[in-house]
Backbone as JSON Lines, residues from 0, in Angstrom:
{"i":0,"aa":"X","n":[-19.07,8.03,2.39],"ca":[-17.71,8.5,2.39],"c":[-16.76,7.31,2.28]}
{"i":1,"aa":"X","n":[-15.7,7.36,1.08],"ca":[-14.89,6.14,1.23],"c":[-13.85,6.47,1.9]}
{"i":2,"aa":"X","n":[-13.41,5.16,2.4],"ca":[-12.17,5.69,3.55],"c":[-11.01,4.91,2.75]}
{"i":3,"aa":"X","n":[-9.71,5.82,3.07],"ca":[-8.9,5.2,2.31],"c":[-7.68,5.01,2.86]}
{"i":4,"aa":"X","n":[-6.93,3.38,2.88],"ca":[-6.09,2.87,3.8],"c":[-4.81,2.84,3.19]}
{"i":5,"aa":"X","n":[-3.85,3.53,3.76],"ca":[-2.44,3.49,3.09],"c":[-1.76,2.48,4.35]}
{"i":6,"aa":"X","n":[-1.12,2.23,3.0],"ca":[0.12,0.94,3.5],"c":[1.76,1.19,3.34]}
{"i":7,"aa":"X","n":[2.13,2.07,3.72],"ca":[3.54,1.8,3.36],"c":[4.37,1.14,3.99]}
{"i":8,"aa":"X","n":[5.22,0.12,3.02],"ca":[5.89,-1.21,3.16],"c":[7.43,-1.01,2.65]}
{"i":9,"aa":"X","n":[7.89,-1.45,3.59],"ca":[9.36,-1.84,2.91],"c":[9.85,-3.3,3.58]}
{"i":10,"aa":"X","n":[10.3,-3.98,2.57],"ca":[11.09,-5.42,3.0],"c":[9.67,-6.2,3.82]}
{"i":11,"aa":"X","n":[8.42,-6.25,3.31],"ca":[7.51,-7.15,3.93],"c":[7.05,-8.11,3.27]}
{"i":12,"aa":"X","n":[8.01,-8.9,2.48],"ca":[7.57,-9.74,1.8],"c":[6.82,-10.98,2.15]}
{"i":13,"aa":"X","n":[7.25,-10.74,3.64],"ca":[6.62,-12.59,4.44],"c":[5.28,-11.86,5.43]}
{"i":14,"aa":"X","n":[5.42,-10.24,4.87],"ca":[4.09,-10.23,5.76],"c":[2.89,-9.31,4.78]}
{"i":15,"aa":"X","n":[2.84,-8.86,3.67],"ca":[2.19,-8.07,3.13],"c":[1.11,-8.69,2.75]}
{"i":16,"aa":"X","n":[0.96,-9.84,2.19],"ca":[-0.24,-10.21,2.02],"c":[-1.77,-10.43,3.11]}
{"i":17,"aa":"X","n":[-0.46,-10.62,4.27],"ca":[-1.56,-10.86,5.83],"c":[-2.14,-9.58,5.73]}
{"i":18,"aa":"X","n":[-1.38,-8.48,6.1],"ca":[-2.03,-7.27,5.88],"c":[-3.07,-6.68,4.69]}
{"i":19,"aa":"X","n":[-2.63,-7.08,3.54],"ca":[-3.99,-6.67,2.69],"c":[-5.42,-7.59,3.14]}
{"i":20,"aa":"X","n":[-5.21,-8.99,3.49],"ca":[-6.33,-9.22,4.15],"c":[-7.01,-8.84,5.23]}
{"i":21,"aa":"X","n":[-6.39,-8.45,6.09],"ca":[-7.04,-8.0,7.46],"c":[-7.79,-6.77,6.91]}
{"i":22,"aa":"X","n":[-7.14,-5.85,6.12],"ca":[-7.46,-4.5,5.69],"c":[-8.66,-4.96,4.36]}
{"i":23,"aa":"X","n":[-8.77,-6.24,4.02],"ca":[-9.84,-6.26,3.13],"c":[-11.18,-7.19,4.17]}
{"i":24,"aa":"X","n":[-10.62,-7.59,4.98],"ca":[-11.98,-7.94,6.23],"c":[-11.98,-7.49,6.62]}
{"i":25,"aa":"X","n":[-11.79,-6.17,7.27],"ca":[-12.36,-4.88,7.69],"c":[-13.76,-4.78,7.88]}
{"i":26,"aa":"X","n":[-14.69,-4.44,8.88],"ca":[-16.27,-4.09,8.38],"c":[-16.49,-3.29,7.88]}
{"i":27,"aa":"X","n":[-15.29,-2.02,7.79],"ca":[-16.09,-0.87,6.79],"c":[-15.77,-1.36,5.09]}
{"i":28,"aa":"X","n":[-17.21,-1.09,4.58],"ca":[-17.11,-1.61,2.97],"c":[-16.52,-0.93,2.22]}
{"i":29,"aa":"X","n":[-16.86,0.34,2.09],"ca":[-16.18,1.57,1.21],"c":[-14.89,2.03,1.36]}
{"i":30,"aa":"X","n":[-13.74,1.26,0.72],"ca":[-12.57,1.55,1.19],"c":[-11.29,1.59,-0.39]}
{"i":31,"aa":"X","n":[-10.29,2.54,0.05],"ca":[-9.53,1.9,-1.31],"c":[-8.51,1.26,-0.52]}
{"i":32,"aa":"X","n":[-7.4,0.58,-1.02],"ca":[-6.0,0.59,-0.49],"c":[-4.91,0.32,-1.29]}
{"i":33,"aa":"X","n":[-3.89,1.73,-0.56],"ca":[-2.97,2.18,-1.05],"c":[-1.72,2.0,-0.51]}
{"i":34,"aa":"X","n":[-0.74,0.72,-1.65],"ca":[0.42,0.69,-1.09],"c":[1.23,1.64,-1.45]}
{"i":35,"aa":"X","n":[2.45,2.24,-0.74],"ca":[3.42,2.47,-1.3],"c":[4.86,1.55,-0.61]}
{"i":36,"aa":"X","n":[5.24,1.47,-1.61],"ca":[6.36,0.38,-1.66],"c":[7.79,1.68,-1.7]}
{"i":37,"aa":"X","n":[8.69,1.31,-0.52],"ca":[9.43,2.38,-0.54],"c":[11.06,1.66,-0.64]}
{"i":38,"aa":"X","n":[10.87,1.37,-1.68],"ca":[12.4,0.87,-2.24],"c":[12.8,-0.56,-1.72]}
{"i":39,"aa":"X","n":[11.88,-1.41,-1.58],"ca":[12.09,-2.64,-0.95],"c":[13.67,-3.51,-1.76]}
{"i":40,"aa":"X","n":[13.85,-4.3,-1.25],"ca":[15.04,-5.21,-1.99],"c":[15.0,-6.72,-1.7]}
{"i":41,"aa":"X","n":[14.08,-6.83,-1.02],"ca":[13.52,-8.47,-0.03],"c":[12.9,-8.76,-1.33]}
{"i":42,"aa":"X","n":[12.18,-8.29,-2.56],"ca":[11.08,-8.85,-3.39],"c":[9.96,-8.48,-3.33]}
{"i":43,"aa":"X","n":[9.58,-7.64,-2.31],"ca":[8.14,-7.29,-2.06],"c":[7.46,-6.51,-2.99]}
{"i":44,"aa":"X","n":[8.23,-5.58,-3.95],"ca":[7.58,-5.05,-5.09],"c":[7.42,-5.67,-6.0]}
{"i":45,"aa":"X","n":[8.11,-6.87,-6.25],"ca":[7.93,-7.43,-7.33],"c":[6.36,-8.65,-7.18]}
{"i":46,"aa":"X","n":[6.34,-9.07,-5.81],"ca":[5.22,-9.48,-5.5],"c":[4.19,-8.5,-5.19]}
{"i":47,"aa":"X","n":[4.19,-7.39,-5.08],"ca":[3.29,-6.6,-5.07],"c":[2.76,-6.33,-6.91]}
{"i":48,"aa":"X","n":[3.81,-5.9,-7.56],"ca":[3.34,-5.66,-8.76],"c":[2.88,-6.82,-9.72]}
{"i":49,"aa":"X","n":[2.94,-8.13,-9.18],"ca":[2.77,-9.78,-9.75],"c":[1.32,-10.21,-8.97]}
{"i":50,"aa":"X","n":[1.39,-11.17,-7.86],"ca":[0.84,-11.37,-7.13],"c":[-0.19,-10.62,-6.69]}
{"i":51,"aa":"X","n":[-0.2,-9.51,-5.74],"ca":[-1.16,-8.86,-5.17],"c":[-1.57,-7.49,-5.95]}
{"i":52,"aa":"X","n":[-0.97,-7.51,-6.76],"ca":[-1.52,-6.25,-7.93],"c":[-3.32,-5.83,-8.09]}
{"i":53,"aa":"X","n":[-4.32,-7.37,-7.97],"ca":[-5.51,-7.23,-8.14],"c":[-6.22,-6.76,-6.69]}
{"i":54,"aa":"X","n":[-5.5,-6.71,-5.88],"ca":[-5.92,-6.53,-4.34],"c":[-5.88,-5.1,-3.84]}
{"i":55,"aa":"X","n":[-4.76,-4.24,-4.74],"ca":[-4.57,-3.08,-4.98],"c":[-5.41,-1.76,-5.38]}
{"i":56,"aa":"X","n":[-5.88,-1.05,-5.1],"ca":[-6.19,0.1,-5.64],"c":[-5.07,0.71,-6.07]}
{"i":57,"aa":"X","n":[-4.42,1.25,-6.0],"ca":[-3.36,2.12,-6.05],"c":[-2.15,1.87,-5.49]}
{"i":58,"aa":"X","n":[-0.97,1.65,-6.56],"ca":[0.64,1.05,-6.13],"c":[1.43,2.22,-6.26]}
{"i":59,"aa":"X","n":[1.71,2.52,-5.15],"ca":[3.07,3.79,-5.8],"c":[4.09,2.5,-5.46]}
{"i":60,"aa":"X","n":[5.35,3.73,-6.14],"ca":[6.43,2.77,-5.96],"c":[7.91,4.32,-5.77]}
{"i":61,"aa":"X","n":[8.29,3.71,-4.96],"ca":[9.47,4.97,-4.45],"c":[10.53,4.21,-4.85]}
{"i":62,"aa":"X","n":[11.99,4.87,-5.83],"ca":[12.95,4.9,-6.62],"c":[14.08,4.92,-5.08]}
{"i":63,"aa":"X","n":[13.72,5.78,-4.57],"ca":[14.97,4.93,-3.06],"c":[13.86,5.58,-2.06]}
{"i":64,"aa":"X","n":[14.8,4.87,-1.26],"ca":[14.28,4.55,0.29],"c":[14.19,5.97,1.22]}
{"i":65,"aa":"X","n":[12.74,6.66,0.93],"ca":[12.41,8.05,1.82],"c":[12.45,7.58,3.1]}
{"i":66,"aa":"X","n":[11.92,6.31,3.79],"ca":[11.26,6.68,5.45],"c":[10.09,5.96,5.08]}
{"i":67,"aa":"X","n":[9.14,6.24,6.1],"ca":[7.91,5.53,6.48],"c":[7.39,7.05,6.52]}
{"i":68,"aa":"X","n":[7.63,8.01,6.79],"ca":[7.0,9.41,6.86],"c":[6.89,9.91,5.32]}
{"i":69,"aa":"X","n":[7.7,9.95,4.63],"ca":[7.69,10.13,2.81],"c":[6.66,9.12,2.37]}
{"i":70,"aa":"X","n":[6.83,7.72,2.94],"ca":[5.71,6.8,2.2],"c":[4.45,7.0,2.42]}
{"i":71,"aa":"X","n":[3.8,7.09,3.82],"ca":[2.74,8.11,3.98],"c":[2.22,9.05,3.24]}
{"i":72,"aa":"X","n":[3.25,9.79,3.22],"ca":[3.18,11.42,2.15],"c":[2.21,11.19,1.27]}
{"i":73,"aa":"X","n":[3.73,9.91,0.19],"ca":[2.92,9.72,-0.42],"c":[1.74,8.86,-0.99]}
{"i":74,"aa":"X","n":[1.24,8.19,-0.16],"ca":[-0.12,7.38,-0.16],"c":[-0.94,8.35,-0.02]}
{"i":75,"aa":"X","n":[-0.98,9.36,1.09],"ca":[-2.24,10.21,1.4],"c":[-2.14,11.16,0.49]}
{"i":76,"aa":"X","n":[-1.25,11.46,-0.29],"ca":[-1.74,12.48,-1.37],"c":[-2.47,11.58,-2.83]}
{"i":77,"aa":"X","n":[-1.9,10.12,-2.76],"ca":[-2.91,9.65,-3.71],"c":[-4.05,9.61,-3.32]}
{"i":78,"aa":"X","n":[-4.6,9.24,-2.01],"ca":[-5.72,9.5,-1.41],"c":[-7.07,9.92,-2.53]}
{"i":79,"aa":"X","n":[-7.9,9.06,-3.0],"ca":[-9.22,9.73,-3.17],"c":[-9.72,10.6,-2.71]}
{"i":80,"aa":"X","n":[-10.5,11.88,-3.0],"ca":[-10.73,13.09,-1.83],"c":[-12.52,13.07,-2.39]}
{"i":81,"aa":"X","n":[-13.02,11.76,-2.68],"ca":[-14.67,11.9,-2.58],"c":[-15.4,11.28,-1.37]}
């Protein structure tokens, strides 16, 4: 069963990369991870879509700023369901 880790981020530009590592040393192997980027303005999408793009499974990207509850939303509906 793969397990699949959503990230939704806004304005974490000085911390997003720490987090994809911790979440890629993880012990469980079978994993995707899923940012969604919810209207950042710090730069963090643009380093997400540059930089950490290969670290990515799956980038949403939100047009304005839902919440941390909308970004969720929508990570877990990208969600793999195998």
């Amino acid at each position: 069963m793969r397990l699949s880790v959503v990230i939704p981020c806004y304005n974490e530009k000085a911390t997003i990369s720490a987090v994809l590592t911790a979440v890629e040393n993880s012990p469980y192997p079978d994993k995707e991870i899923i940012v969604v980027d919810d209207c950042s303005t710090d730069g963090t999408r643009e380093l997400l879509k540059a930089g950490l793009a290969s670290r990515i499974d799956t980038l949403l990207l939100h047009d304005v700023n839902r919440g941390k509850g909308a970004a969720l939303r929508t990570g877990i509906a990208a969600a793999d369901r195998k």
